[in-house]
């Protein structure tokens, strides 16, 4: 048996350069979709998938994330005095949700390195969630992957079919089918950000992984690329030499909120799903034509 996934790692130490100047003094994980910061969508997904420990990898300038998941004593007593119980419950829900711990990545040396700094804390299978990929799915995306993990008994990467011209923004997998599991594939190769003509498929790795602790040895043996970063995809490629890896197509809607257009689409999508906002907001959009 491979064990149960109880921990989700959220790498959040990147510089967010695609979203400057907004991300100069605030983390991109704290950008707001309607009324919740992006990272909270991922944390809620993890909780709804059965995870009970959250480990956030942070760096310089990321204090707002820690404050968000901490008790806001003054705010709570203010809301209590004013009898604003709905708002009070809403902010308490965040801190009561789950146990959140933090680990620092001294320098942003890539996603692979961000995962590597969690080595001392992850002794069992664990999830990695990239908070800027917000996925609306039922069952939640991570739950879909945990179910696959229990069946295949090995690491599972979330993938999505993307247009051919977009493959160079992603890690891309070459796969073969797994009998009787239509959305699951066995990975035969992985390539980080291939040119369109070199891509082995249009199945792109998106921001969810279920990993096993042997990823750490693979990452330690992975050299930095020419930008000085340790790529998780390259670590996974090395891991593939020692064990099977699987890809799972998620049944849901994904938004990449780490780029401006993706973020705007996500705001509109989630606003239109809100019963209190949908009608007037749609009227407003219709007026715009
Ligand atoms: P991205 O590729 O989106 O990079 O990282 P980024 O720095 O956050 O943003 P851009 O591309 O400059 O706009 C994917 C995920 O890995 C984390 C990021 O926070 C994001 O969740 N990451 C990346 C780290 O935690 N550390 C790193 O050194 C790099």
Coordinates of C-alpha atoms and ligand atoms in Angstrom, one line a residue:
X1 CA 0.0 0.0 0.0
X2 CA 1.3 3.5 -0.9
X3 CA -0.3 5.3 2.1
X4 CA -2.8 8.1 2.5
X5 CA -2.4 11.7 1.2
X6 CA -2.7 14.0 4.3
X7 CA -0.4 16.9 3.4
X8 CA -0.7 19.4 0.6
X9 CA 2.4 21.6 -0.3
X10 CA 1.6 25.0 -1.8
X11 CA 4.8 26.4 -3.5
X12 CA 4.2 30.2 -3.3
X13 CA 7.7 31.6 -3.4
X14 CA 7.8 32.5 -7.1
X15 CA 8.2 36.2 -8.1
X16 CA 5.1 36.4 -10.1
X17 CA 6.7 38.5 -12.9
X18 CA 3.9 38.0 -15.3
X19 CA 1.6 40.0 -13.0
X20 CA 3.8 43.0 -12.4
X21 CA 3.3 45.7 -11.1
X22 CA 0.5 44.1 -8.9
X23 CA 3.0 41.6 -7.6
X24 CA 5.7 44.0 -6.7
X25 CA 4.6 44.3 -3.0
X26 CA 2.0 41.6 -2.7
X27 CA 2.1 37.9 -3.6
X28 CA 0.1 36.8 -6.6
X29 CA -1.5 34.1 -4.4
X30 CA -3.3 37.0 -2.6
X31 CA -4.9 38.5 -5.7
X32 CA -8.6 38.3 -5.2
X33 CA -11.2 36.3 -7.2
X34 CA -14.5 38.0 -6.2
X35 CA -13.9 38.1 -2.4
X36 CA -11.3 35.4 -1.7
X37 CA -7.6 35.3 -2.4
X38 CA -6.6 32.8 -5.1
X39 CA -4.7 30.6 -2.7
X40 CA -7.8 30.1 -0.5
X41 CA -9.6 28.3 -3.4
X42 CA -6.7 25.8 -3.5
X43 CA -6.7 25.3 0.3
X44 CA -10.5 24.7 0.3
X45 CA -10.0 22.2 -2.5
X46 CA -7.4 20.4 -0.5
X47 CA -9.6 20.3 2.6
X48 CA -12.6 19.0 0.6
X49 CA -10.3 16.3 -0.8
X50 CA -9.4 15.0 2.7
X51 CA -6.1 16.7 3.3
X52 CA -5.5 17.9 6.9
X53 CA -2.0 19.5 6.8
X54 CA -1.1 22.5 4.6
X55 CA 2.5 23.4 4.1
X56 CA 3.1 26.7 2.2
X57 CA 6.5 27.4 0.7
X58 CA 7.0 31.1 1.0
X59 CA 9.8 33.6 0.4
X60 CA 10.5 37.4 0.8
X61 CA 7.4 39.6 0.6
X62 CA 4.9 36.8 1.3
X63 CA 3.8 37.8 4.8
X64 CA 0.3 38.6 3.7
X65 CA -0.3 34.8 3.1
X66 CA 0.7 34.0 6.7
X67 CA -1.6 36.8 8.0
X68 CA -4.5 35.6 5.9
X69 CA -4.5 32.1 7.5
X70 CA -3.8 33.4 11.0
X71 CA -6.3 34.5 13.6
X72 CA -7.1 38.2 13.1
X73 CA -7.8 39.1 16.7
X74 CA -8.6 42.8 16.4
X75 CA -10.8 42.2 13.3
X76 CA -12.7 39.5 15.0
X77 CA -13.5 41.5 18.2
X78 CA -14.5 44.5 16.0
X79 CA -16.9 42.3 14.0
X80 CA -18.2 40.7 17.2
X81 CA -18.9 44.1 18.9
X82 CA -20.8 45.3 15.8
X83 CA -22.8 42.1 15.6
X84 CA -21.5 41.3 12.1
X85 CA -21.9 37.6 12.6
X86 CA -21.9 36.5 9.0
X87 CA -18.6 38.2 8.3
X88 CA -17.2 36.9 11.5
X89 CA -18.1 33.3 10.6
X90 CA -16.6 33.8 7.2
X91 CA -13.2 34.9 8.4
X92 CA -13.1 32.3 11.3
X93 CA -13.8 29.5 8.7
X94 CA -10.4 30.2 7.1
X95 CA -8.4 29.7 10.3
X96 CA -10.6 26.9 11.6
X97 CA -10.3 25.0 8.3
X98 CA -7.0 23.4 8.8
X99 CA -3.5 23.4 10.2
X100 CA -1.2 25.6 8.1
X101 CA 2.6 25.6 8.4
X102 CA 5.3 27.5 6.5
X103 CA 8.7 26.7 5.1
X104 CA 11.0 29.3 3.5
X105 CA 12.7 29.0 0.2
X106 CA 15.6 31.3 0.6
X107 CA 16.0 32.1 -3.1
X108 CA 13.4 31.4 -5.8
X109 CA 15.4 28.6 -7.5
X110 CA 12.5 27.0 -9.3
X111 CA 9.5 24.9 -8.6
X112 CA 11.6 21.7 -8.2
X113 CA 13.7 23.5 -5.6
X114 CA 10.5 24.8 -3.8
X115 CA 9.4 21.2 -3.5
X116 CA 12.8 20.1 -2.3
X117 CA 12.8 22.5 0.7
X118 CA 9.8 20.5 2.1
X119 CA 11.9 17.3 2.3
X120 CA 12.1 17.2 6.1
X121 CA 8.3 17.5 6.4
X122 CA 7.0 15.0 3.8
X123 CA 7.6 11.4 4.8
X124 CA 4.5 10.0 3.2
X125 CA 2.8 10.6 -0.2
X126 CA 1.8 14.3 -0.5
X127 CA 0.1 16.6 -2.8
X128 CA 1.6 19.7 -4.5
X129 CA -0.9 22.4 -5.5
X130 CA 0.0 25.4 -7.5
X131 CA -2.4 27.9 -6.1
X132 CA -2.6 30.0 -9.3
X133 CA -4.2 27.1 -11.1
X134 CA -7.8 27.4 -9.7
X135 CA -9.9 24.4 -10.7
X136 CA -13.7 24.3 -10.4
X137 CA -14.6 20.6 -10.2
X138 CA -16.9 18.2 -8.5
X139 CA -15.5 16.0 -7.0
X140 CA -12.6 18.4 -6.4
X141 CA -9.6 18.0 -8.7
X142 CA -7.3 16.8 -5.9
X143 CA -9.9 14.2 -4.8
X144 CA -10.1 12.9 -8.4
X145 CA -6.3 12.5 -8.3
X146 CA -6.3 10.8 -4.9
X147 CA -8.8 8.2 -6.1
X148 CA -6.5 7.5 -9.1
X149 CA -3.4 7.4 -6.8
X150 CA -5.1 4.7 -4.7
X151 CA -5.7 2.6 -7.8
X152 CA -2.4 3.0 -9.6
X153 CA -0.3 3.1 -6.4
X154 CA 2.2 5.6 -7.8
X155 CA 2.7 9.4 -8.4
X156 CA -0.1 11.1 -10.4
X157 CA 0.2 14.4 -12.3
X158 CA -2.8 16.4 -13.4
X159 CA -2.8 17.1 -17.2
X160 CA -5.0 18.9 -19.6
X161 CA -5.1 19.0 -23.4
X162 CA -4.0 22.4 -24.6
X163 CA -3.9 24.0 -28.0
X164 CA -0.7 23.0 -29.9
X165 CA 0.6 26.7 -29.9
X166 CA 0.5 26.7 -26.1
X167 CA 2.6 23.6 -25.3
X168 CA 5.8 25.7 -24.9
X169 CA 4.4 27.2 -21.7
X170 CA 4.1 23.9 -19.9
X171 CA 5.7 20.6 -19.0
X172 CA 4.4 18.1 -21.6
X173 CA 4.0 14.3 -21.2
X174 CA 4.2 11.4 -23.7
X175 CA 1.8 8.7 -22.6
X176 CA 0.4 5.3 -23.3
X177 CA -3.1 4.3 -22.3
X178 CA -4.1 2.5 -19.0
X179 CA -6.7 -0.2 -19.6
X180 CA -10.1 0.5 -18.1
X181 CA -9.2 4.0 -16.9
X182 CA -10.1 6.4 -19.7
X183 CA -8.8 9.6 -18.1
X184 CA -5.6 8.1 -16.9
X185 CA -2.4 7.5 -18.8
X186 CA 0.9 5.9 -18.1
X187 CA 3.7 8.5 -18.6
X188 CA 6.6 7.4 -20.9
X189 CA 8.4 10.7 -21.1
X190 CA 8.2 14.3 -19.8
X191 CA 9.6 17.5 -21.4
X192 CA 9.7 20.9 -19.8
X193 CA 8.4 23.7 -22.1
X194 CA 9.1 22.1 -25.5
X195 CA 9.0 23.9 -28.8
X196 CA 5.7 23.2 -30.6
X197 CA 7.5 20.9 -33.1
X198 CA 9.3 18.9 -30.4
X199 CA 6.2 18.4 -28.1
X200 CA 5.5 14.7 -27.6
X201 CA 1.7 15.4 -27.2
X202 CA -0.6 18.2 -26.3
X203 CA -1.1 16.9 -22.8
X204 CA 0.2 19.6 -20.5
X205 CA 1.0 19.3 -16.8
X206 CA -1.2 21.6 -14.8
X207 CA -0.8 22.7 -11.2
X208 CA -1.6 19.5 -9.2
X209 CA 0.7 16.6 -8.4
X210 CA 0.6 13.6 -6.0
X211 CA 4.1 12.7 -5.2
X212 CA 6.0 10.1 -3.1
X213 CA 9.0 10.9 -1.0
X214 CA 11.4 9.4 -3.5
X215 CA 10.9 12.6 -5.5
X216 CA 13.4 14.3 -3.1
X217 CA 16.3 12.1 -4.1
X218 CA 15.4 12.6 -7.8
X219 CA 15.3 16.4 -7.3
X220 CA 18.7 16.4 -5.4
X221 CA 20.2 14.6 -8.4
X222 CA 18.6 17.1 -10.9
X223 CA 20.9 19.9 -12.1
X224 CA 19.7 23.5 -12.6
X225 CA 18.6 24.4 -16.1
X226 CA 20.2 27.3 -18.0
X227 CA 18.0 29.8 -16.1
X228 CA 19.5 28.5 -12.8
X229 CA 16.2 26.9 -11.8
X230 CA 15.6 23.3 -10.7
X231 CA 12.6 22.2 -12.7
X232 CA 10.1 19.8 -11.1
X233 CA 9.5 18.3 -14.6
X234 CA 13.2 17.3 -14.8
X235 CA 13.1 15.8 -11.4
X236 CA 10.0 13.8 -12.4
X237 CA 11.8 12.7 -15.6
X238 CA 14.6 11.2 -13.4
X239 CA 12.0 9.6 -11.1
X240 CA 10.5 7.9 -14.1
X241 CA 13.7 5.9 -14.5
X242 CA 12.9 4.2 -11.2
X243 CA 9.1 3.9 -11.0
X244 CA 6.0 4.3 -13.2
X245 CA 4.3 7.7 -13.2
X246 CA 0.7 8.4 -14.2
X247 CA -1.1 11.4 -15.7
X248 CA -4.8 12.1 -14.9
X249 CA -7.0 14.4 -17.0
X250 CA -9.2 16.3 -14.6
X251 CA -12.9 16.6 -15.1
X252 CA -13.4 20.3 -14.4
X253 CA -12.7 23.9 -15.4
X254 CA -9.2 25.2 -14.8
X255 CA -8.2 28.9 -14.8
X256 CA -4.5 30.0 -14.8
X257 CA -4.8 33.1 -12.7
X258 CA -1.0 33.7 -12.9
X259 CA -1.4 35.6 -16.1
X260 CA -3.6 38.6 -16.7
X261 CA -6.1 37.3 -19.2
X262 CA -6.5 34.0 -17.2
X263 CA -7.1 36.0 -14.1
X264 CA -9.8 38.2 -15.7
X265 CA -11.6 35.2 -17.0
X266 CA -11.5 33.6 -13.6
X267 CA -13.0 36.7 -12.0
X268 CA -15.9 36.7 -14.4
X269 CA -16.4 32.9 -14.2
X270 CA -16.6 32.9 -10.4
X271 CA -18.7 36.0 -10.2
X272 CA -21.3 34.5 -12.5
X273 CA -21.4 31.4 -10.2
X274 CA -22.3 33.5 -7.2
X275 CA -26.1 33.6 -6.5
X276 CA -25.8 37.1 -4.9
X277 CA -23.9 38.6 -7.9
X278 CA -24.7 36.6 -11.0
X279 CA -27.8 38.5 -12.1
X280 CA -26.7 42.1 -11.8
X281 CA -23.2 41.2 -13.0
X282 CA -24.5 39.5 -16.1
X283 CA -26.8 42.5 -16.8
X284 CA -23.7 44.7 -16.6
X285 CA -21.7 42.5 -19.0
X286 CA -24.6 42.4 -21.4
X287 CA -24.7 46.3 -21.4
X288 CA -21.0 46.3 -22.3
X289 CA -22.0 44.3 -25.4
Ligands
LIG1 P1 5.6 30.1 -12.0 O1 6.2 29.4 -13.1 O2 4.2 30.6 -12.2 O3 6.5 31.3 -11.6 O4 5.7 29.2 -10.7 P2 6.3 32.6 -10.8 O5 7.6 33.1 -10.4 O6 5.4 32.3 -9.6 O7 5.5 33.6 -11.7 P3 6.0 34.3 -13.1 O8 6.2 33.2 -14.1 O9 7.3 35.0 -12.8 O10 4.9 35.2 -13.4 C1 4.8 28.1 -10.5 C2 4.6 27.9 -9.1 O11 5.8 27.6 -8.4 C3 6.1 28.5 -7.4 C4 5.3 29.8 -7.7 O12 5.0 30.5 -6.6 C5 4.1 29.2 -8.4 O13 3.1 28.7 -7.5 N1 7.5 28.8 -7.3 C6 8.2 29.0 -8.5 C7 8.2 28.7 -6.1 O14 7.6 28.5 -5.0 N2 9.5 28.9 -6.1 C8 10.2 29.2 -7.2 O15 11.5 29.4 -7.1 C9 9.6 29.3 -8.4

